[in-house]
Short mmCIF file of C-alpha atoms in Angstrom, two decimals:
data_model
loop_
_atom_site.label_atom_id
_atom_site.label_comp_id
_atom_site.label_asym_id
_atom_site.label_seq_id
_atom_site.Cartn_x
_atom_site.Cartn_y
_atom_site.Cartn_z
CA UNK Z 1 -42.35 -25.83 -38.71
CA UNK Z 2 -38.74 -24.87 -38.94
CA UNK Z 3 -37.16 -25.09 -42.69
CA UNK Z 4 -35.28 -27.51 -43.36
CA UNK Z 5 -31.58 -27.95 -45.50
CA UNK Z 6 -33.52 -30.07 -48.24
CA UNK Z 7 -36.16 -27.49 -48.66
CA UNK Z 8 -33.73 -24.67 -49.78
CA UNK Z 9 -32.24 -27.36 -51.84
CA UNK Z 10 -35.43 -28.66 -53.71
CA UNK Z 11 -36.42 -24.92 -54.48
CA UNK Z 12 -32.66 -23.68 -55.68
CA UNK Z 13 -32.92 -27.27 -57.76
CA UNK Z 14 -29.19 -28.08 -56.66
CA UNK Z 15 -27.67 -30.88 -53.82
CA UNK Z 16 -28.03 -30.38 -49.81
CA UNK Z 17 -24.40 -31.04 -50.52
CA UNK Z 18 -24.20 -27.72 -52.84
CA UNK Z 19 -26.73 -25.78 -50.46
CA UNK Z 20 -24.52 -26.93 -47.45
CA UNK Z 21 -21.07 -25.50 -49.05
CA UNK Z 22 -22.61 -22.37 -50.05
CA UNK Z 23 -23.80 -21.89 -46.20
CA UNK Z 24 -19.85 -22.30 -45.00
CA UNK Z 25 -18.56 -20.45 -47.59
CA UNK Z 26 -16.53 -23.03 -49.81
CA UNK Z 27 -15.22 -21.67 -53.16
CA UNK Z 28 -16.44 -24.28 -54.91
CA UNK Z 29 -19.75 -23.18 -56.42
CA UNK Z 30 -20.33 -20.83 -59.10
CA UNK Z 31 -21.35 -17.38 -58.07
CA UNK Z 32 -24.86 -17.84 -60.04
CA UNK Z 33 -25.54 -20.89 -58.22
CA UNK Z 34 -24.57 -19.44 -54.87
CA UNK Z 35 -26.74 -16.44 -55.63
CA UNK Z 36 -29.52 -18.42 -56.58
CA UNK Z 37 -29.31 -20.74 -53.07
CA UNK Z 38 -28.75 -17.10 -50.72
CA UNK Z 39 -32.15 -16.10 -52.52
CA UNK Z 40 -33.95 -18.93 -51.62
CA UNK Z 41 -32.45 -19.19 -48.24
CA UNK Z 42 -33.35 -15.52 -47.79
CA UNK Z 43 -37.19 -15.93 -49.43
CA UNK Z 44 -38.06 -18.63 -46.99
CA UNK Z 45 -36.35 -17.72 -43.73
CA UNK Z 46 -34.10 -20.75 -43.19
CA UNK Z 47 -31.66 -20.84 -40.90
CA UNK Z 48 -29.15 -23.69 -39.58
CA UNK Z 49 -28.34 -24.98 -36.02
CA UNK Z 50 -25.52 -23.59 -34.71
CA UNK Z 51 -24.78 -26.96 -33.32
CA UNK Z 52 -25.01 -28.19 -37.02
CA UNK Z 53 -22.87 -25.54 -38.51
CA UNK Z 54 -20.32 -26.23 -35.69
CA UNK Z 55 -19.83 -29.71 -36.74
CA UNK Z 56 -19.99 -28.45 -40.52
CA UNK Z 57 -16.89 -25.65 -39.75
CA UNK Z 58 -15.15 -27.78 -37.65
CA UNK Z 59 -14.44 -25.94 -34.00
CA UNK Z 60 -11.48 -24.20 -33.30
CA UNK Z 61 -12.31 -23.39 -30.10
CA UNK Z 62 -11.07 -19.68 -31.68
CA UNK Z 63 -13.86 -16.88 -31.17
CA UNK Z 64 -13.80 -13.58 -33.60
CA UNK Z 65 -14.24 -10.22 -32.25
CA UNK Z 66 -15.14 -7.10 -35.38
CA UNK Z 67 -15.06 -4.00 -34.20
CA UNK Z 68 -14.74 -0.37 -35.57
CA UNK Z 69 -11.43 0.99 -34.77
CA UNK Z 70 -9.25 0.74 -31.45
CA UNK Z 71 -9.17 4.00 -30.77
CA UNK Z 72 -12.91 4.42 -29.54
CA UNK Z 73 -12.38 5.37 -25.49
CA UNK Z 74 -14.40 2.35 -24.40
CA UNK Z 75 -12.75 -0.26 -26.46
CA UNK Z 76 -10.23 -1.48 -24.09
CA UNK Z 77 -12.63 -1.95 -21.14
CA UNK Z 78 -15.10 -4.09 -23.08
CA UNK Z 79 -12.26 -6.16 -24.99
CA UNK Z 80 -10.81 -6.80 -21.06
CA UNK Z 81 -14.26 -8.61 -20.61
CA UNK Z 82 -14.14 -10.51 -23.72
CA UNK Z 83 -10.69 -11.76 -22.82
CA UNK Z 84 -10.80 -12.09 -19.52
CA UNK Z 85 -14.39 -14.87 -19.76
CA UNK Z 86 -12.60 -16.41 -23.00
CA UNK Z 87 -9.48 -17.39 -21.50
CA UNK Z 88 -10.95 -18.93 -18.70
CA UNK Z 89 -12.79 -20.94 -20.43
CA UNK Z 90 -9.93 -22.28 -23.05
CA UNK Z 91 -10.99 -20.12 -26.02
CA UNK Z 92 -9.04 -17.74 -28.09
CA UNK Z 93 -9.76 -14.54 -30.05
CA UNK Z 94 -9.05 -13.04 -33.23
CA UNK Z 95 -9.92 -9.49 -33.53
CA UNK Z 96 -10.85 -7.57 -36.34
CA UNK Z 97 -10.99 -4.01 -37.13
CA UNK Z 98 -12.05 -2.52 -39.83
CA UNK Z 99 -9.92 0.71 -39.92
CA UNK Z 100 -9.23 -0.15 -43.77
CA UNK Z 101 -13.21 -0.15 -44.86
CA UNK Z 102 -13.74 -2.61 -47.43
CA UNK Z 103 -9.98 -3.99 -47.69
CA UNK Z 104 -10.23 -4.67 -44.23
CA UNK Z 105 -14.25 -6.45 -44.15
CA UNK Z 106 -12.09 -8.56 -47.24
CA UNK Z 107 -9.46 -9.49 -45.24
CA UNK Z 108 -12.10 -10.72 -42.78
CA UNK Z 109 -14.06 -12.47 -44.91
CA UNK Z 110 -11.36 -14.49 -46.23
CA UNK Z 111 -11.01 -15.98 -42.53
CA UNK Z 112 -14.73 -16.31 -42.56
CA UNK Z 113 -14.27 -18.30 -45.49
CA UNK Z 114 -11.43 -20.56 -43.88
CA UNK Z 115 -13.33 -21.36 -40.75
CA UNK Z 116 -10.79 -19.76 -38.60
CA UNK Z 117 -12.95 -19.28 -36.00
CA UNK Z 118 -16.33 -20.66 -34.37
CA UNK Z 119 -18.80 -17.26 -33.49
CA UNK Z 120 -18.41 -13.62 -33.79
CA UNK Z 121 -18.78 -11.30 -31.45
CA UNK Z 122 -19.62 -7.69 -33.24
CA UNK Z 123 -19.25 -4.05 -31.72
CA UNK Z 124 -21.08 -2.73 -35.44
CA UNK Z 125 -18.57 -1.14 -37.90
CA UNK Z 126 -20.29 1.61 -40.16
CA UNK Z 127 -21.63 -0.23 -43.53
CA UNK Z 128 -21.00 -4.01 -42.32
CA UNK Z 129 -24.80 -4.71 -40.93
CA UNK Z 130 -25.76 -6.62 -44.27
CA UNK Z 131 -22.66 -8.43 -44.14
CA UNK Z 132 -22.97 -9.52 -40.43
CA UNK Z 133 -26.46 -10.73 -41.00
CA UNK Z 134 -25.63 -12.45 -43.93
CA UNK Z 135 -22.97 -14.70 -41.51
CA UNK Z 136 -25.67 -15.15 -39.07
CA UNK Z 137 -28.43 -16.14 -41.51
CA UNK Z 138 -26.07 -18.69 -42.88
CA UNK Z 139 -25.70 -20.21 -39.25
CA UNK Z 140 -22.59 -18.69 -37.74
CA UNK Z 141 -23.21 -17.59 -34.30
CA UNK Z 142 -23.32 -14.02 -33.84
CA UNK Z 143 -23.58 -11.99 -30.84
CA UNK Z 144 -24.01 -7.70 -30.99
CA UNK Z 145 -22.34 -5.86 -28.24
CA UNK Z 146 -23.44 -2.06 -27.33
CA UNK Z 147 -26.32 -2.55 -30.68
CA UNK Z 148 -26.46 0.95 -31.28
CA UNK Z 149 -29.03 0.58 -34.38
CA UNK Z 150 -31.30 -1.74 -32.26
CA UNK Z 151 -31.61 -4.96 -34.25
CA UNK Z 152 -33.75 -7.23 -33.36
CA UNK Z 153 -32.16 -10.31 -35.25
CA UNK Z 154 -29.26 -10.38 -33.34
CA UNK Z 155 -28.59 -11.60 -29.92
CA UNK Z 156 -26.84 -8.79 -28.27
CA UNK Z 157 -25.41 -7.16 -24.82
CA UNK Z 158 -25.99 -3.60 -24.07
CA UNK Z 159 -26.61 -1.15 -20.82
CA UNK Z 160 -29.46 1.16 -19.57
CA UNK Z 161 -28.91 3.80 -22.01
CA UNK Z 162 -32.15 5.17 -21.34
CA UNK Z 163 -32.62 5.12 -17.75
CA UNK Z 164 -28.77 6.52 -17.49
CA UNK Z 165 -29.90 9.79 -19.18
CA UNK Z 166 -33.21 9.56 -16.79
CA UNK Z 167 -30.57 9.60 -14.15
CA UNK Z 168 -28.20 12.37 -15.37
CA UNK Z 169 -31.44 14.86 -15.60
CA UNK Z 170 -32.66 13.60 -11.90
CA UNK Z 171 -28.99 15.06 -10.63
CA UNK Z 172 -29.14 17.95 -12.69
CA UNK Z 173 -32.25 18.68 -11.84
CA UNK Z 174 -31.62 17.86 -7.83
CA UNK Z 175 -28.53 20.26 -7.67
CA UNK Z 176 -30.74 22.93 -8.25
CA UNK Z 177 -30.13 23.51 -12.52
CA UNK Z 178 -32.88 24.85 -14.81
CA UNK Z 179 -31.67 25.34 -18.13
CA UNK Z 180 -30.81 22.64 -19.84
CA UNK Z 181 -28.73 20.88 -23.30
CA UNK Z 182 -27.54 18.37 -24.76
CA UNK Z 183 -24.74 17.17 -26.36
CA UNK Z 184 -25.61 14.14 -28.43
CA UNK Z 185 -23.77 11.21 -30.06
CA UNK Z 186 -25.28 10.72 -33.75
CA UNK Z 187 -28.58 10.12 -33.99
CA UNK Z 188 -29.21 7.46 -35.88
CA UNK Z 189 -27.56 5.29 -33.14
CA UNK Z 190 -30.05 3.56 -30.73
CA UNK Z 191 -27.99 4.46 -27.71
CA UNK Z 192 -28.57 8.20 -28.55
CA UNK Z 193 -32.03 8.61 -28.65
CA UNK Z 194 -32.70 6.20 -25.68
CA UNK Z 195 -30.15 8.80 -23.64
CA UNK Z 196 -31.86 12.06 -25.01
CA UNK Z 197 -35.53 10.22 -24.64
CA UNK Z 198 -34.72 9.39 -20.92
CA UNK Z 199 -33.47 12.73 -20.40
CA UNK Z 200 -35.92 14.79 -21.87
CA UNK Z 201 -38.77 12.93 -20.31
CA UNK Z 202 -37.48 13.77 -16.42
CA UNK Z 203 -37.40 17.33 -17.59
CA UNK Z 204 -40.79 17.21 -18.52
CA UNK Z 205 -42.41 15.85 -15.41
CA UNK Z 206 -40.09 18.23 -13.41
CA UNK Z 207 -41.87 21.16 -15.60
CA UNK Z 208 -38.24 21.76 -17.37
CA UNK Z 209 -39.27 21.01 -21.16
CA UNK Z 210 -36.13 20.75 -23.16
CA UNK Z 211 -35.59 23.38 -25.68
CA UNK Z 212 -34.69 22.22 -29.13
CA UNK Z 213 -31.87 24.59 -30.28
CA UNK Z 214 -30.19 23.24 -27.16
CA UNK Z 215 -30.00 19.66 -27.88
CA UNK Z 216 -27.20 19.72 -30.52
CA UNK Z 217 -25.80 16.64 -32.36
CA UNK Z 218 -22.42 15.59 -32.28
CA UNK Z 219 -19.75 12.58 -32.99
CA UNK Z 220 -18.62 11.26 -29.91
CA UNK Z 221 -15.37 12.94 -29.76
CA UNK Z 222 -13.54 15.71 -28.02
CA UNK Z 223 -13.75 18.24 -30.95
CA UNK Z 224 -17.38 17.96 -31.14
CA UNK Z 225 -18.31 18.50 -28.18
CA UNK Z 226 -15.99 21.61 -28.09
CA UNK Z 227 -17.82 22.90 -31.57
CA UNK Z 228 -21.15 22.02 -29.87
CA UNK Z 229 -20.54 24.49 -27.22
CA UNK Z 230 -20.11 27.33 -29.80
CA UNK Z 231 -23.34 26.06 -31.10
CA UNK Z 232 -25.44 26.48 -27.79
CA UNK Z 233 -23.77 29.55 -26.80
CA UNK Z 234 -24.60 31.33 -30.41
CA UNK Z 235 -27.77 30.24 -30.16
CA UNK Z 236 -28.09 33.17 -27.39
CA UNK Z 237 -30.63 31.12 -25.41
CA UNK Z 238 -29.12 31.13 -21.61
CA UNK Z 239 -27.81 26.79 -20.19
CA UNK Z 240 -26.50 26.34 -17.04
CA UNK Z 241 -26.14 22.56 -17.02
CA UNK Z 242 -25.15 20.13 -20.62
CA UNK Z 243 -25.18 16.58 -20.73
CA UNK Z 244 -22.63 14.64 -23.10
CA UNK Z 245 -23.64 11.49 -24.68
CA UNK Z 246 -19.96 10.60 -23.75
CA UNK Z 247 -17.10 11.46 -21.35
CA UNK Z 248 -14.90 12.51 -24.77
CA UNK Z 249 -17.54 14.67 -25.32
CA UNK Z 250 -18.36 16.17 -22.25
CA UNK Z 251 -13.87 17.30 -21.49
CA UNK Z 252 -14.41 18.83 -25.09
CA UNK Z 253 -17.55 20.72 -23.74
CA UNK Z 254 -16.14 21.79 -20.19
CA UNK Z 255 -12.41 22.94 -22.15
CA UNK Z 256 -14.94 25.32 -24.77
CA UNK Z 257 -17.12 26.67 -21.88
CA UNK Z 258 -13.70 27.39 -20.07
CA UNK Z 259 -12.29 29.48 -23.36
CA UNK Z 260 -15.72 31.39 -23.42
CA UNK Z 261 -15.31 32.42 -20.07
CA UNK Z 262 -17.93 29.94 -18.00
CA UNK Z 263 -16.66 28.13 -15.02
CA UNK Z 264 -17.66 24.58 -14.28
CA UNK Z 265 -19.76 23.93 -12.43
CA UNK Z 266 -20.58 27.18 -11.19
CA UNK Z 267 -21.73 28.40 -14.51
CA UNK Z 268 -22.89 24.95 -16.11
CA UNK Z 269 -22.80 21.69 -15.02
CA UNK Z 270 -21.58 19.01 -17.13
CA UNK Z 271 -22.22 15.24 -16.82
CA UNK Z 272 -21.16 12.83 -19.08
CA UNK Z 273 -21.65 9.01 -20.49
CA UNK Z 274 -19.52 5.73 -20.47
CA UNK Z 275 -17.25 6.47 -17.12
CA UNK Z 276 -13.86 5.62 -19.19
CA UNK Z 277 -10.21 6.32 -17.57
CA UNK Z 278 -10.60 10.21 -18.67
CA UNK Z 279 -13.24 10.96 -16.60
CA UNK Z 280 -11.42 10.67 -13.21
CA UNK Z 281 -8.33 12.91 -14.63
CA UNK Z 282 -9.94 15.30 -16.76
CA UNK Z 283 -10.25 18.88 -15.03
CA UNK Z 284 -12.05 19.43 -13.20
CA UNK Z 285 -13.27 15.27 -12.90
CA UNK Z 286 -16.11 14.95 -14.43
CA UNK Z 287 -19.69 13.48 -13.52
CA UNK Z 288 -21.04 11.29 -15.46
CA UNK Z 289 -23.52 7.90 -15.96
CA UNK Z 290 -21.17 4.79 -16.01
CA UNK Z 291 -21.53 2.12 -18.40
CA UNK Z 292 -20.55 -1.31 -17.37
CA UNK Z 293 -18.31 -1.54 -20.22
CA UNK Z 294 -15.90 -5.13 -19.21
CA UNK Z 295 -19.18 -6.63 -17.57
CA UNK Z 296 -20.72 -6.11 -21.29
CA UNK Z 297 -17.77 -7.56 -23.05
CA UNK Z 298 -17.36 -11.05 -20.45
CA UNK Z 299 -21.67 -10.78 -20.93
CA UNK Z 300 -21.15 -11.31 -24.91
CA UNK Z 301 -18.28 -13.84 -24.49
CA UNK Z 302 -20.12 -16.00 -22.07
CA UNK Z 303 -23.20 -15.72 -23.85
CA UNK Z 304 -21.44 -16.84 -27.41
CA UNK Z 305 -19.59 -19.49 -25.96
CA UNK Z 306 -22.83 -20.83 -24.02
CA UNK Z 307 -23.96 -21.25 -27.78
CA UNK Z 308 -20.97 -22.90 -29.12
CA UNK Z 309 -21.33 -25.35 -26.42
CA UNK Z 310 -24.91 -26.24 -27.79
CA UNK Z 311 -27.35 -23.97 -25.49
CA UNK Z 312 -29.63 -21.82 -27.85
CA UNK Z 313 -28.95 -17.99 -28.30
CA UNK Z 314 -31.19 -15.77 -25.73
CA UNK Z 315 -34.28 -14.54 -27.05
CA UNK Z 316 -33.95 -11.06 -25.92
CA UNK Z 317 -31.07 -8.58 -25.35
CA UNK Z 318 -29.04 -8.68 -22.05
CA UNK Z 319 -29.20 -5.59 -20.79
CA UNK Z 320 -27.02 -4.14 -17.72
CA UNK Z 321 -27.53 -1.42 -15.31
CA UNK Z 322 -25.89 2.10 -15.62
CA UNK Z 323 -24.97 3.80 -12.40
CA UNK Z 324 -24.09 7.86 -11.50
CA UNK Z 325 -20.89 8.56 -10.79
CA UNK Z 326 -20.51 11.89 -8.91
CA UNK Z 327 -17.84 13.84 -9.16
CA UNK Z 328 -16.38 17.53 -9.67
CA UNK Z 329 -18.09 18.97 -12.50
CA UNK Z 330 -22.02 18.55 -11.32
CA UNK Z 331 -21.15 17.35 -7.50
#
């Protein structure tokens, strides 16, 4: 049976009223008293209607957006979507970043705290995950896009990450190459080891087991895949193909194999991950599994949106399709 408001109020020994203003963040309860109703709340699972927590807020018909930084290649794309299925539908959106770390998750939460906005759509920020489920717990709608650390709680939006590395070793693999690595993002991330376990699995069945001091980890960026290279190549084991866990990663990998005197793709083949602007202009243009990056942002916004309007969350992730995109650098 689902919990109800006066439950968490009869065990915290304080008002529905009280439980009620600590679940939309008014300032007006003491911090021990709000402790002691988010430890009840948390010991027996309870968790409000969106509907209810709409009419609580008051709708602003404003959704939230928190993201990392900017600056990560993909960001535009997916924030395209998010606009693009927000607007059309008469919504508007307030984006966070939190570039600052904690002065900037304050910042936030003081507009969490005003009601500034209905739902939040989340591309995880490094250190926020308590914080985020905290929100969601309390009722506000939340929906994950790209959940790289695979939770469960949330709703979320994400892509094929393990069926596009499945595909990057069938091309590889096709075209002929038989000495693999890999280039990874960080490994903690969910979208990492579902591209290195879909990888390393078609090497297996094609008899091409994936050595390990070839698979080394990196951040995502140009640099690292560049310092990655001298990695593989000091390791003195022989690669003739590398696949990047992303398109900034895979121009840093082809510009260090072109310094150490290996010519793509003759030498190695290179494929990337994501399919972002750089990809078509890098040199030469690089191959690589494309994410369906604004089709995952208007996914999110439509999905939030459908729950603002009263539907309930979906049960399971969304999950799009990756497709290969072949061009000069494993053709």
């Amino acid at each position: 049976m689902r919990v109800t408001i006066a439950e968490v109020a009869q065990r915290a020994q304080v008002s529905k009223a009280t439980v009620s203003r600590v679940l939309n963040g008014k300032p007006d309860v003491d911090s021990t008293t709000a402790q002691r109703v988010r430890k009840v709340i948390d010991e027996i699972g309870y968790v409000p209607s969106a509907r209810a927590v709409g009419l609580a807020r008051g709708r602003t018909r404003t959704v939230a957006m928190l993201a990392p930084s900017l600056t990560w290649p993909w960001m535009g794309e997916v924030l395209q979507g998010v606009v693009d299925t927000l607007e059309a539908d008469g919504y508007g959106l307030l984006l966070y970043t939190v570039n600052r770390g904690p002065e900037s998750l304050n910042q936030f939460a003081n507009h969490v705290s005003a009601n500034a906005f209905d739902g939040l759509l989340v591309i995880e920020p490094p250190d926020t995950l308590h914080y985020i489920s905290t929100l969601y717990r309390a009722g506000l709608p939340v929906v994950m896009i790209d959940d790289r650390g695979l939770h469960p709680e949330f709703p979320s939006v994400a892509t094929t990450n393990r069926q596009g590395g499945a595909d990057a070793a069938r091309h590889l693999v096709a075209r002929g190459r038989t000495r693999f690595a890999v280039v990874t993002g960080p490994l903690h991330f969910g979208c990492t080891q579902a591209r290195l376990d879909g990888f390393r699995e078609v090497l297996s069945s094609a008899g091409f087991p994936l050595h390990p001091d070839l698979v080394v980890e990196a951040d995502f960026t140009t640099t690292g895949g560049a310092v990655a290279v001298e990695k593989l190549i000091n390791s003195g084991l022989e690669f003739d193909a590398v696949f990047a866990h992303n398109d900034l990663s895979a121009v840093g990998v082809m510009r260090a194999l072109k310094d150490a005197g290996r010519t793509v793709p003759q030498d190695v083949a290179v494929v990337g991950f994501d399919d972002v602007p750089i990809a078509a202009h890098s040199e030469p243009r690089l191959t690589t599994i494309r994410q369906p990056l604004q089709e995952m942002g208007g996914a999110a916004a439509r999905t939030l949106i459908s729950t603002l309007e009263g539907r309930p969350l979906p049960e399971h992730p969304i999950v799009l399709p990756t497709s290969l995109v072949v061009r000069e650098s494993a053709p």
